[in-house]
Short mmCIF file of C-alpha atoms and ligand atoms in Angstrom, two decimals:
data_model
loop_
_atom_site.label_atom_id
_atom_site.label_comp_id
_atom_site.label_asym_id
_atom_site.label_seq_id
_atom_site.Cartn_x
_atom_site.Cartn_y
_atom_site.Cartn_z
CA UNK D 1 -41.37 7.68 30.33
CA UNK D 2 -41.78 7.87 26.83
CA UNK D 3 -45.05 9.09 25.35
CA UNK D 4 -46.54 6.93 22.59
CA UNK D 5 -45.85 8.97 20.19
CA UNK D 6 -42.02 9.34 20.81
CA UNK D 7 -42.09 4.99 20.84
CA UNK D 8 -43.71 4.77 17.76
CA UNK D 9 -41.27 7.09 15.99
CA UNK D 10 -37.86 5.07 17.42
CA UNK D 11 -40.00 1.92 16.24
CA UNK D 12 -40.00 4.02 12.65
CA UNK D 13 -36.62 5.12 13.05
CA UNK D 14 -35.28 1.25 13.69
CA UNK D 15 -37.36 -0.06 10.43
CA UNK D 16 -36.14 2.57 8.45
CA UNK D 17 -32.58 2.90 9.04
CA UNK D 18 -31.50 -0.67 10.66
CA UNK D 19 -30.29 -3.88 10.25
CA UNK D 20 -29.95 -6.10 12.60
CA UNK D 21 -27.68 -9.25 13.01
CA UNK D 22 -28.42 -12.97 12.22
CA UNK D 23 -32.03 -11.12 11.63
CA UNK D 24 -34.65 -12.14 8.39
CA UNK D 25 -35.34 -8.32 8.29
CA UNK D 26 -38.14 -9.42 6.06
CA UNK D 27 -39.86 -10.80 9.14
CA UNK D 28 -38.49 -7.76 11.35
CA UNK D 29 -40.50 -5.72 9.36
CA UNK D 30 -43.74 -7.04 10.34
CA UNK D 31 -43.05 -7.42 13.76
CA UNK D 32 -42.96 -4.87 16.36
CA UNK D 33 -39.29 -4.68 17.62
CA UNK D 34 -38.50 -4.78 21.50
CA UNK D 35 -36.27 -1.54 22.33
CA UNK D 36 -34.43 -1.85 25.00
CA UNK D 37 -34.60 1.31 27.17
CA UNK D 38 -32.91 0.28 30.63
CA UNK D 39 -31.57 -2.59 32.70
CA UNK D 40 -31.71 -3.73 36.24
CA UNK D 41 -29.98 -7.02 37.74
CA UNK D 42 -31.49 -9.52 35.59
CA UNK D 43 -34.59 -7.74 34.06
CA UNK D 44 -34.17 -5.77 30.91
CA UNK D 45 -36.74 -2.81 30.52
CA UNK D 46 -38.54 -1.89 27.03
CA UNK D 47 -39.05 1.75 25.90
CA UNK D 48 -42.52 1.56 26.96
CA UNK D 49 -41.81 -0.10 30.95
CA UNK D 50 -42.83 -3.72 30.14
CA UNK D 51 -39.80 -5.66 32.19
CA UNK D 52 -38.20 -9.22 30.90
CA UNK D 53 -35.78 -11.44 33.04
CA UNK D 54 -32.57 -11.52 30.66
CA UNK D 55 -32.81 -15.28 30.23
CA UNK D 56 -29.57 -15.39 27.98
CA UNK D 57 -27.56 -12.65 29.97
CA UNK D 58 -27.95 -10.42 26.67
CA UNK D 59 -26.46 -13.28 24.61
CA UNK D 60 -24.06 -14.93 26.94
CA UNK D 61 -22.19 -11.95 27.99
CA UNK D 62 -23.85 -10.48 31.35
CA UNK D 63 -22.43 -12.22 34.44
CA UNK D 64 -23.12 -10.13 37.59
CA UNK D 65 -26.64 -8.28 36.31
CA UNK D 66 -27.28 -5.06 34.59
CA UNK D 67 -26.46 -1.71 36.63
CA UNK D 68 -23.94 -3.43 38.84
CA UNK D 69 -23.14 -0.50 40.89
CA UNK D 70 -18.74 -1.67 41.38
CA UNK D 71 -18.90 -2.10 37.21
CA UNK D 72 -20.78 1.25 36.62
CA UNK D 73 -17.76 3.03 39.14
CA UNK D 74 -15.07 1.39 37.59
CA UNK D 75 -16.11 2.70 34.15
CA UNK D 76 -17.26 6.15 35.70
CA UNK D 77 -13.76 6.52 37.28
CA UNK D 78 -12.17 5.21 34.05
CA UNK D 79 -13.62 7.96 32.51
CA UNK D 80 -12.69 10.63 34.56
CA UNK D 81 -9.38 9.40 33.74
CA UNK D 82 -9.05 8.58 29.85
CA UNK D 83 -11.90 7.01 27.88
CA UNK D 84 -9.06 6.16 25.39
CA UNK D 85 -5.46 5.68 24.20
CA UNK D 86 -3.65 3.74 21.59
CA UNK D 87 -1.90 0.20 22.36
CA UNK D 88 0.16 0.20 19.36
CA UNK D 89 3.66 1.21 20.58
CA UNK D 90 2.16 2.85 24.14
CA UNK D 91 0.34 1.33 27.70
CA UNK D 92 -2.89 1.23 29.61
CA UNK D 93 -3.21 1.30 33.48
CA UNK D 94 -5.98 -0.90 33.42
CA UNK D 95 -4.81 -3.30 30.40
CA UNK D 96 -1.67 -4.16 32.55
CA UNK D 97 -3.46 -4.97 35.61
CA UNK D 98 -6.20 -6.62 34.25
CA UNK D 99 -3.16 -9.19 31.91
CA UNK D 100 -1.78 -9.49 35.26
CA UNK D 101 -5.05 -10.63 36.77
CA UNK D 102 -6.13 -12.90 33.71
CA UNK D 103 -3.05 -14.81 33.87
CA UNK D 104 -3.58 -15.53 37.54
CA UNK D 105 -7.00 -17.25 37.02
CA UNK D 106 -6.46 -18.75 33.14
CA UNK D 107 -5.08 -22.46 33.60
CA UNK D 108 -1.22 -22.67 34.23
CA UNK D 109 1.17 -22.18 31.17
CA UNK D 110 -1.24 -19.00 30.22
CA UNK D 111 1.26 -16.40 30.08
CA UNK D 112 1.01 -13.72 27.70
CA UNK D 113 -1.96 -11.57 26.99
CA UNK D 114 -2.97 -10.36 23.50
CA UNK D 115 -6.07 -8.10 23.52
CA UNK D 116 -8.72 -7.34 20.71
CA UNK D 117 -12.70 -6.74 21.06
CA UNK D 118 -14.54 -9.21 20.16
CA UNK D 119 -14.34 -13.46 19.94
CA UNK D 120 -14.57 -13.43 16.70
CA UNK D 121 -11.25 -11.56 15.98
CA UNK D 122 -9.78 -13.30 19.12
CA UNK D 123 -9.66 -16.83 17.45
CA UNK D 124 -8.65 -15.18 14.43
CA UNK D 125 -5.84 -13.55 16.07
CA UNK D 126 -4.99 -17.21 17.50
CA UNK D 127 -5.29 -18.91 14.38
CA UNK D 128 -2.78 -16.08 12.55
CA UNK D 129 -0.51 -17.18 15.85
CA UNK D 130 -0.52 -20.86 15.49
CA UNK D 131 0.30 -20.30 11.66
CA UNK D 132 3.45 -17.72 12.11
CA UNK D 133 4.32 -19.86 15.34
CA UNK D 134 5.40 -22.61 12.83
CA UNK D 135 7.00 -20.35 10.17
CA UNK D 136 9.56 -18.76 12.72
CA UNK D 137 9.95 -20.41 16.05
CA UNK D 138 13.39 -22.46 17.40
CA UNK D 139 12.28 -25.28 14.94
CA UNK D 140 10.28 -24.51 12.54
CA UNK D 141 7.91 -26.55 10.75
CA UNK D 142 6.70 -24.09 7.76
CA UNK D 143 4.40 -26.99 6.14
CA UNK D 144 2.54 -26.83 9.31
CA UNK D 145 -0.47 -24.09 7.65
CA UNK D 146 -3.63 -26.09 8.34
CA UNK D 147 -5.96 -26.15 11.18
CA UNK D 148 -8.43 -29.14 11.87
CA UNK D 149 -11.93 -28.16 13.74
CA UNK D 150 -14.79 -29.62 14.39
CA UNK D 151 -17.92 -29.58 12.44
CA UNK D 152 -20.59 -28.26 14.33
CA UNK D 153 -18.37 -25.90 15.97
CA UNK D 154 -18.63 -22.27 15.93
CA UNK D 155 -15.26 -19.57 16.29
CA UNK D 156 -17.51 -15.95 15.13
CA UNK D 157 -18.42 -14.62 11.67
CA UNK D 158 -15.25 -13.02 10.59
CA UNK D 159 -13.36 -15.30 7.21
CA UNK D 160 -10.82 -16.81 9.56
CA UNK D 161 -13.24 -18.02 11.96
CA UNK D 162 -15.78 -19.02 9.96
CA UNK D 163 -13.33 -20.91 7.97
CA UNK D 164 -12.77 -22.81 10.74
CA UNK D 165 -16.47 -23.14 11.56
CA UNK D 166 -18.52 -26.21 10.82
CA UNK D 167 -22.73 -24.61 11.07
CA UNK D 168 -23.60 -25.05 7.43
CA UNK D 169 -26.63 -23.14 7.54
CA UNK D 170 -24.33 -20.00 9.00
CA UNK D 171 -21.23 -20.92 7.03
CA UNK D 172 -22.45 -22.49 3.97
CA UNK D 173 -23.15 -19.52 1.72
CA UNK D 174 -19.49 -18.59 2.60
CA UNK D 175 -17.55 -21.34 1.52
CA UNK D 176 -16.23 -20.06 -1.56
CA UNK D 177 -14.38 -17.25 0.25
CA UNK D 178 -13.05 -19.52 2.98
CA UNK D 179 -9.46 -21.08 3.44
CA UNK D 180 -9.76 -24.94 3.71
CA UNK D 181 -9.21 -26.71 7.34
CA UNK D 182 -9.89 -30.58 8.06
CA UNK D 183 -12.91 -30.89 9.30
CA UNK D 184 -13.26 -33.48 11.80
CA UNK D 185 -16.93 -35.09 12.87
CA UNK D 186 -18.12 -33.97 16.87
CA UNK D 187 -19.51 -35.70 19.80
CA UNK D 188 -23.44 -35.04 19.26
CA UNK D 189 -24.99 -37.95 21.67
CA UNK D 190 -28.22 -37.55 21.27
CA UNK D 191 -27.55 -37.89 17.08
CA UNK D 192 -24.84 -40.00 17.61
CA UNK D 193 -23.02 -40.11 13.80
CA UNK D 194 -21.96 -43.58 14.26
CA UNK D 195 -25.30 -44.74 15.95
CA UNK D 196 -23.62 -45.68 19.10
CA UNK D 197 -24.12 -45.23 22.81
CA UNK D 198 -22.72 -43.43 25.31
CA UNK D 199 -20.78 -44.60 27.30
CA UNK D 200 -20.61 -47.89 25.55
CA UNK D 201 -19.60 -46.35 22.41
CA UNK D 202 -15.73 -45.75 23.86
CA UNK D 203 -15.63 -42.60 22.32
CA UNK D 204 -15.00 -43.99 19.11
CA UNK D 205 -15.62 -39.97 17.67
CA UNK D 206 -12.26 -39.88 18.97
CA UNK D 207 -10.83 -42.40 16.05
CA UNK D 208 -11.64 -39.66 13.54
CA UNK D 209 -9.75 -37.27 15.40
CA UNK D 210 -6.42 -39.77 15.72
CA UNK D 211 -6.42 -40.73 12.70
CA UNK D 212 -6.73 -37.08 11.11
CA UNK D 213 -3.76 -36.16 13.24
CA UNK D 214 -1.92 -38.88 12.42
CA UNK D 215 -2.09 -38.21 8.52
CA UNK D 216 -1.94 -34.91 8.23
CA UNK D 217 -0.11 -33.36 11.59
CA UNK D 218 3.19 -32.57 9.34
CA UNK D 219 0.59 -29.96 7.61
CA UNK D 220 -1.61 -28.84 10.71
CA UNK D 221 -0.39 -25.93 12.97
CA UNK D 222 -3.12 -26.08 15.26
CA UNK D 223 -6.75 -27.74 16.24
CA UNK D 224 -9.32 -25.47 17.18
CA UNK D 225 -12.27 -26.34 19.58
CA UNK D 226 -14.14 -25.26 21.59
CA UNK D 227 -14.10 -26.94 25.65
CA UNK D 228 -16.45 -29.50 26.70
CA UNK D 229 -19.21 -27.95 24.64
CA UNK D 230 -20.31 -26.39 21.37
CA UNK D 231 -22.21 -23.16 22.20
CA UNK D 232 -23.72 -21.57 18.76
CA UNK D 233 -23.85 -25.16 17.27
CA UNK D 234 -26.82 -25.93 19.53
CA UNK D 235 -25.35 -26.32 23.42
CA UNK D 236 -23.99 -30.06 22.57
CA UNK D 237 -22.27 -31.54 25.29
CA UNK D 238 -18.88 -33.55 24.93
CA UNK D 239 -18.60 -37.18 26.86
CA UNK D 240 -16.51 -36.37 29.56
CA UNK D 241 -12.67 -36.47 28.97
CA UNK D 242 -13.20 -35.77 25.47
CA UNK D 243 -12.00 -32.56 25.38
CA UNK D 244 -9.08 -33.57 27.43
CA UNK D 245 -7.96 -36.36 25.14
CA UNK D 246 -7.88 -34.23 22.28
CA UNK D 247 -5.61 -31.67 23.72
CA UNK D 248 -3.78 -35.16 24.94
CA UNK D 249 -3.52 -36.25 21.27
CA UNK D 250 -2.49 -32.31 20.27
CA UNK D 251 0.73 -32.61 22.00
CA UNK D 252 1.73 -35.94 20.84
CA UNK D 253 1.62 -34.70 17.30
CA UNK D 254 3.14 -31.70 17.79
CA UNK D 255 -0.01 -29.80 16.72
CA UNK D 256 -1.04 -26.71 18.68
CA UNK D 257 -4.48 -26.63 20.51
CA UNK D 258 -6.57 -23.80 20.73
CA UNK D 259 -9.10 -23.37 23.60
CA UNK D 260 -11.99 -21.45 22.35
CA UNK D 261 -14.12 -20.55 25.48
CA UNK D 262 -15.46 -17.27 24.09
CA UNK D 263 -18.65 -18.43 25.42
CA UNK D 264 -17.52 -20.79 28.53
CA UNK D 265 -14.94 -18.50 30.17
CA UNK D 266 -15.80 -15.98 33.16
CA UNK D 267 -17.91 -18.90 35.09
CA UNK D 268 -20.74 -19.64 32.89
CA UNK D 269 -19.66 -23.64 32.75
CA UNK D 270 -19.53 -23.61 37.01
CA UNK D 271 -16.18 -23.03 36.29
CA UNK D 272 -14.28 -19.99 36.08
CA UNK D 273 -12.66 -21.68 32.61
CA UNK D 274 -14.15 -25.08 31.07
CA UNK D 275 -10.62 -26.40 30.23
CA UNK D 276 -10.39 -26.19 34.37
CA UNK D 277 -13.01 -29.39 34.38
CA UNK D 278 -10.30 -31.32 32.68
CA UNK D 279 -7.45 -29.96 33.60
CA UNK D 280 -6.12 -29.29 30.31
CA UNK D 281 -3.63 -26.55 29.55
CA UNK D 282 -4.02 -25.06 25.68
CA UNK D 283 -1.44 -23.36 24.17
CA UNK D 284 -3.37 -20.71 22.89
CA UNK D 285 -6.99 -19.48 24.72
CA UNK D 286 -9.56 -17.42 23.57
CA UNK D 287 -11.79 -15.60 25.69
CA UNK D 288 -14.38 -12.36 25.27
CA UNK D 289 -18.26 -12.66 25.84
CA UNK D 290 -18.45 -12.64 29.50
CA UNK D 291 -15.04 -10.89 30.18
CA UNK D 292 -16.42 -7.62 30.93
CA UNK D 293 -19.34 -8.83 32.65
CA UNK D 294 -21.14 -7.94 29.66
CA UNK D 295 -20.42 -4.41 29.66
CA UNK D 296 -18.19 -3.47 26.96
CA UNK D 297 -16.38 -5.13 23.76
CA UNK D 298 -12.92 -6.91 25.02
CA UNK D 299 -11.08 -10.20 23.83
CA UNK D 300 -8.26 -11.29 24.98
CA UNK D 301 -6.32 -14.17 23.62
CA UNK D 302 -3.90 -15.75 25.69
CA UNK D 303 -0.36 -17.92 25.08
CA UNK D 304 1.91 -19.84 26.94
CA UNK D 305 5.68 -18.12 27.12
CA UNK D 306 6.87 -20.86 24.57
CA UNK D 307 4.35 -19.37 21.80
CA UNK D 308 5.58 -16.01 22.70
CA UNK D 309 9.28 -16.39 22.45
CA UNK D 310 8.39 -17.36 18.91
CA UNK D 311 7.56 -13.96 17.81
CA UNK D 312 10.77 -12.43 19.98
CA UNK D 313 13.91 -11.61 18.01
CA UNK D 314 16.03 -8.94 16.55
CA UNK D 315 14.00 -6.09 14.73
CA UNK D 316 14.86 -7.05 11.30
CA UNK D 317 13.79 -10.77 11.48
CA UNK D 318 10.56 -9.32 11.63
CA UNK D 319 9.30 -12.12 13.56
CA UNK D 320 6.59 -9.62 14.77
CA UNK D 321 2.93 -10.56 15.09
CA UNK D 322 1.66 -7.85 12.49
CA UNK D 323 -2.17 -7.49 14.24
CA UNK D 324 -3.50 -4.92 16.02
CA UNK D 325 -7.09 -3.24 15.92
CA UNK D 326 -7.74 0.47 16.56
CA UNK D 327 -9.63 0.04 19.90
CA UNK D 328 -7.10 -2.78 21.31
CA UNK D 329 -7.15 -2.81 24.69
CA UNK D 330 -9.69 -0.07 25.49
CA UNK D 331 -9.14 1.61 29.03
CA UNK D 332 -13.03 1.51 29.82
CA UNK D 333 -13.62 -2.15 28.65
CA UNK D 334 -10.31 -3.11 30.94
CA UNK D 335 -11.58 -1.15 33.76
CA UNK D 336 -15.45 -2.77 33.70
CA UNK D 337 -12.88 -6.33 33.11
CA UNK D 338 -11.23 -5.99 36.27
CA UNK D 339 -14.51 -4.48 38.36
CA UNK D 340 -16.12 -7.51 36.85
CA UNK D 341 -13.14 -9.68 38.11
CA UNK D 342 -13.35 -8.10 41.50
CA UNK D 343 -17.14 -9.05 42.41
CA UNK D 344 -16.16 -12.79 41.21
CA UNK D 345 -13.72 -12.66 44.53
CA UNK D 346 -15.55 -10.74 46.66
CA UNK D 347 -19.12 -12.32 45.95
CA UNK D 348 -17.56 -16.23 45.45
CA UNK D 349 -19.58 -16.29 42.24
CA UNK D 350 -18.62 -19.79 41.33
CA UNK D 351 -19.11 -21.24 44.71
CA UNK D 352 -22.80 -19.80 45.34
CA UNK D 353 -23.40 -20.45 41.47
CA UNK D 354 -23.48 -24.22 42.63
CA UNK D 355 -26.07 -24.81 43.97
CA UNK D 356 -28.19 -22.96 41.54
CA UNK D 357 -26.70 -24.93 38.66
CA UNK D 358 -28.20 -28.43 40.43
CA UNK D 359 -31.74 -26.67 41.23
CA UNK D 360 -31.39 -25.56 37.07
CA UNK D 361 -30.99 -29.05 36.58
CA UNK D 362 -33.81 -30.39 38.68
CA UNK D 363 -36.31 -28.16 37.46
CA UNK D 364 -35.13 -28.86 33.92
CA UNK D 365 -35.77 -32.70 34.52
CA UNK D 366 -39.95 -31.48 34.33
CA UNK D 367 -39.73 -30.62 31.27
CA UNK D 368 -39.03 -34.28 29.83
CA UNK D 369 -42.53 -34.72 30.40
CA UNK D 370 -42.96 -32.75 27.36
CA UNK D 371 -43.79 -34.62 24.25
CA UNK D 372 -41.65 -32.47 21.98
CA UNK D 373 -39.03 -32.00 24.08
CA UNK D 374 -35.65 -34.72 22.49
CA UNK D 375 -32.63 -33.68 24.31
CA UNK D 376 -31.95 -31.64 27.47
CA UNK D 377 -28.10 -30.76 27.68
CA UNK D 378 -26.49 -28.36 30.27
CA UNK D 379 -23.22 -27.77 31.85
CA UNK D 380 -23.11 -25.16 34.12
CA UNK D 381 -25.37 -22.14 33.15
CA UNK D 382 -25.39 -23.47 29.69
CA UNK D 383 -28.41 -25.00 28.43
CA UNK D 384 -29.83 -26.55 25.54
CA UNK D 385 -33.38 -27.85 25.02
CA UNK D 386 -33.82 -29.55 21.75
CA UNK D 387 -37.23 -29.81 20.49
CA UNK D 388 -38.39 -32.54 17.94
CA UNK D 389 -41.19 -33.12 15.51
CA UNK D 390 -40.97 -36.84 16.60
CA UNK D 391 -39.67 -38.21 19.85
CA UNK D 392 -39.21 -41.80 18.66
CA UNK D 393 -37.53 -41.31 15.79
CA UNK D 394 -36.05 -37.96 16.66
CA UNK D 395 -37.27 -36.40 13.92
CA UNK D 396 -35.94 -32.84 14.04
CA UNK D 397 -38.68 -29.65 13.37
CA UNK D 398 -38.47 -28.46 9.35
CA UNK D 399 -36.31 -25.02 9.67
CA UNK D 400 -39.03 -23.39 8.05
CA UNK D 401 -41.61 -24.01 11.05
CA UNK D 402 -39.38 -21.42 13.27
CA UNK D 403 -40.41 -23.76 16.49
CA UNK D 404 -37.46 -21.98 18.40
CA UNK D 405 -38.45 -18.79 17.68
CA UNK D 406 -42.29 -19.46 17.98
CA UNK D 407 -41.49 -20.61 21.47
CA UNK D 408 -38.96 -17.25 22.26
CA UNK D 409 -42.08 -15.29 20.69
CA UNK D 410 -44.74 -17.00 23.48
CA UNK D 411 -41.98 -16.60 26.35
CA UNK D 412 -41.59 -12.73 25.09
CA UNK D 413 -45.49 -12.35 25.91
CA UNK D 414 -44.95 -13.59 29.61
CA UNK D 415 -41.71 -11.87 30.24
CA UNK D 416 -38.74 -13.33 29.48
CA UNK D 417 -36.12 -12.74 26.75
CA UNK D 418 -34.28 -15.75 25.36
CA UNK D 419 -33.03 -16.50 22.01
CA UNK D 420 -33.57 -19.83 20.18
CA UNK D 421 -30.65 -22.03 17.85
CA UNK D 422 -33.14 -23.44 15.28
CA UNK D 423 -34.81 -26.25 16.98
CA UNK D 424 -32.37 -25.67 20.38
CA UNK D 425 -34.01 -23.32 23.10
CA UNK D 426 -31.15 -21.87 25.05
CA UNK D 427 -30.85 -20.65 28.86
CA UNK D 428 -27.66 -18.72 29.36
CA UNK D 429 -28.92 -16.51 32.61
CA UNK D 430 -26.77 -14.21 34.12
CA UNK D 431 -24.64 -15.97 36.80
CA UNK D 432 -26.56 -13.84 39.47
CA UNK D 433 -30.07 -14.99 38.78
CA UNK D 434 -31.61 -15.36 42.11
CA UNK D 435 -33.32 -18.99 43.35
CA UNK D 436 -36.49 -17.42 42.73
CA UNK D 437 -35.67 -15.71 39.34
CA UNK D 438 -34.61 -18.83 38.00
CA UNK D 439 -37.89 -20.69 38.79
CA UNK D 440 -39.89 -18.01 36.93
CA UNK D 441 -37.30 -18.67 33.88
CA UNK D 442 -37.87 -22.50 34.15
CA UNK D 443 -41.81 -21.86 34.53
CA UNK D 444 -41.72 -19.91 31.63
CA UNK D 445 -39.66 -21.80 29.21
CA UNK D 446 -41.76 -24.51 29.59
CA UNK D 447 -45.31 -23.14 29.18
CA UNK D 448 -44.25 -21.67 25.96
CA UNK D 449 -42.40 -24.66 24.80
CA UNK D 450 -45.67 -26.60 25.55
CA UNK D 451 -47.81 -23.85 24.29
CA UNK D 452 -46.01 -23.56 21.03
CA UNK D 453 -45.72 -27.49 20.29
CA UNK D 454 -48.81 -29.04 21.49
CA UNK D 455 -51.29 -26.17 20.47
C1 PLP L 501 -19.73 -15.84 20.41
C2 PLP L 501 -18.58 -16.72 20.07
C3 PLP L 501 -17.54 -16.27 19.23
C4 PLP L 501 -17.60 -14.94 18.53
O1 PLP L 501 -17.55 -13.87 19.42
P1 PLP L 501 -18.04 -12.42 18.92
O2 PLP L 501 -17.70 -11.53 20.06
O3 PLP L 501 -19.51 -12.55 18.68
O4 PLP L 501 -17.29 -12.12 17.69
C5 PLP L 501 -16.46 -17.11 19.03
N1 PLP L 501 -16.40 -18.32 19.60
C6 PLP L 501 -17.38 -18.79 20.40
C7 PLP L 501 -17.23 -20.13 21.01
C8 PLP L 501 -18.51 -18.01 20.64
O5 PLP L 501 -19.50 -18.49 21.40
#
């Protein structure tokens, strides 16, 4: 235990000398920061013993709890071993296995993994695929240097992803720096750009889509998108078979598709992949946050053979894919990857996590009685609770009133840890929440939610 004195000089030390991410350090300033001292299943513990169930899994990434025991050996062993060695031109015991093992579960086609450590550098790694794909493969198509995304969708903050991101209020400030990519409008039901319906609306967001393919696919390498849902942009749910019929549309033009489930992979959609719901096949995949069961940095971003051959030839083509980052494929972060793997066989995560998905569901359904409460949207473990100003009219909260973060605030003061997208309250729990954990997260959520909006 720490005494007071010792907390209130690491609360010093964090003011002084940090800065935190996606933070207003302005408003850090004035607030006293939680420090995360330890960890235990779901429940994260502060430097001074308070405990708070992990109600976004440490944002997104923790699947089996904190201190699992098989994840802690497989990194202990690691380390008895080799904490690190270079990928560039040598091999990892655990990096083979664990491509071997990724392969297996990924959709078919997935046959070649690339690593890196984190999402962020994983799409951008796809995206500089796609491109050189084009330049040099059997036939190629060098005009094809676009992508099309969607707006609303998020890919990570690095230049390459971000230029294929469409969150103003993240990407905005950025633009100037950005290479241009066809931005095409997303499903958003609940703010339906078209003011239709589902399901009477036919999809008719898909028209957009067609016809941007259809004009421009002799200049577009790839789409990027993220499966069934867009996480960062607020937990929006696609119509069902929308995803699929874009990846449909992909391959009739000849254009690429990109499955970005940095967020969705490793089970958190009640699937171990959310392409799996639609049986769709990408030609490139994407995956990170949960990979490690939220233990250490890893990305990995996947290809089918055909993608792959593209980059084979004789040494002075130099069809080569010129990437690589220092830590690729880091021994430890492979090791707690395939421990990780491991307790999704031997447990039968994604079978048990049924039934807790349809009890999130039901106990979300209460919270409709709320008068600020708009939109409730979940697949799997991912939620979204949009809050409005005005029901009827679905008049969203100014940004400047904070209402997410007011309502994370009241939920930090009865024990629970969750992080807000502006007017969006998000519940990503870990995947091993128990029946009775998960009531206390739903119980919680909505006090402060009602707390914070009709106070
Ligand atoms: C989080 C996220 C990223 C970025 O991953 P980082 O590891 O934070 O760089 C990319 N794409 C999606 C869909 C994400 O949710």
């Amino acid at each position: 235990m720490l005494s007071e004195n010792e907390i209130q000089e690491l609360i010093r030390l964090d003011k002084q000398y940090v800065w935190h991410p996606f933070t207003q350090m302005s408003d850090w300033l004035e607030e006293e920061p939680l420090i995360v001292e330890k960890g235990e299943g779901c429940t994260l513990i502060d430097i001074r013993g308070n405990r708070y169930l992990d109600g976004v899994s440490s944002l997104w990434v923790n699947v089996h709890g904190h201190r699992r025991a098989e994840i802690d050996q497989a990194v202990i062993d690691q380390l008895n071993r080799i904490a690190h060695s270079t990928f560039l031109g040598l091999s990892n015991t655990p990096a083979v296995k664990l491509a071997k093992e990724l392969v297996e579960i990924m959709p078919s086609g997935m046959a070649k993994v690339f690593y890196s450590d984190n999402g962020s550098t994983g799409v951008e790694i796809a995206l500089k695929m796609a491109f050189q794909y084009w330049q040099q493969c059997r036939t190629p198509k060098p005009a094809k240097t676009r992508y099309i995304s969607l707006v609303n969708g998020y890919h990570g903050d690095t230049i390459g992803s971000v230029s294929v991101g469409g969150i103003d209020l993240f990407h905005q400030v950025y633009r100037p720096l950005l290479f241009d990519s066809l931005k095409v409008q997303a499903p958003y039901c609940y703010r339906c750009h078209s003011g239709k319906a589902y399901p009477h609306c036919n999809m008719t967001c898909l028209n957009e889509m067609e016809k941007t393919m259809k004009r421009h696919h002799k200049e577009v390498a790839a789409v990027v998108i993220e499966p069934l849902i867009q996480g960062a942009g607020g937990m929006v749910t696609f119509p069902e078979g929308y995803t699929r019929r874009v990846r449909d549309m992909a391959k009739k033009f000849n254009i690429l598709f990109i499955a970005d489930e940095v967020a969705t992979g490793f089970g958190r959609t009640g699937r171990l992949f959310a392409c799996q719901h639609e049986g769709i096949e990408p030609d490139i995949m994407v995956a990170a946050k949960g990979i490690t069961g939220g233990y250490l940095p890893l990305a990995v971003t996947v290809t089918t053979q055909e993608i792959f051959d593209g980059f084979c030839g004789k040494y002075g083509e130099q069809k080569t894919l010129f990437h690589g980052h220092t830590y690729t494929a880091n021994p430890l972060a492979c090791a707690a990857a395939l421990a990780n793997l491991e307790i999704f066989r031997k447990e039968e995560t994604i079978d048990r996590l049924q039934d807790k998905i349809v009890m999130l569901k039901q106990g979300l359904e209460s919270f409709l009685e709320l008068k600020h409460v708009g939109d409730i949207r979940q697949l799997g473990f991912m939620v979204g609770i949009e809050l409005v100003a005005d029901r009827e009219t679905r008049t969203p909260y100014a940004y400047e009133e904070k209402i997410g973060i007011k309502v994370i605030q009241e939920a930090r003061k009865l024990g629970l840890v969750i992080r807000p997208l502006e007017n969006v309250v998000v519940l990503t729990p870990p995947l091993s929440i128990s029946p009775e954990e998960l009531r206390i997260l739903l119980k919680i959520t909505y006090h402060s939610i009602r707390r914070v909006t009709e106070s």
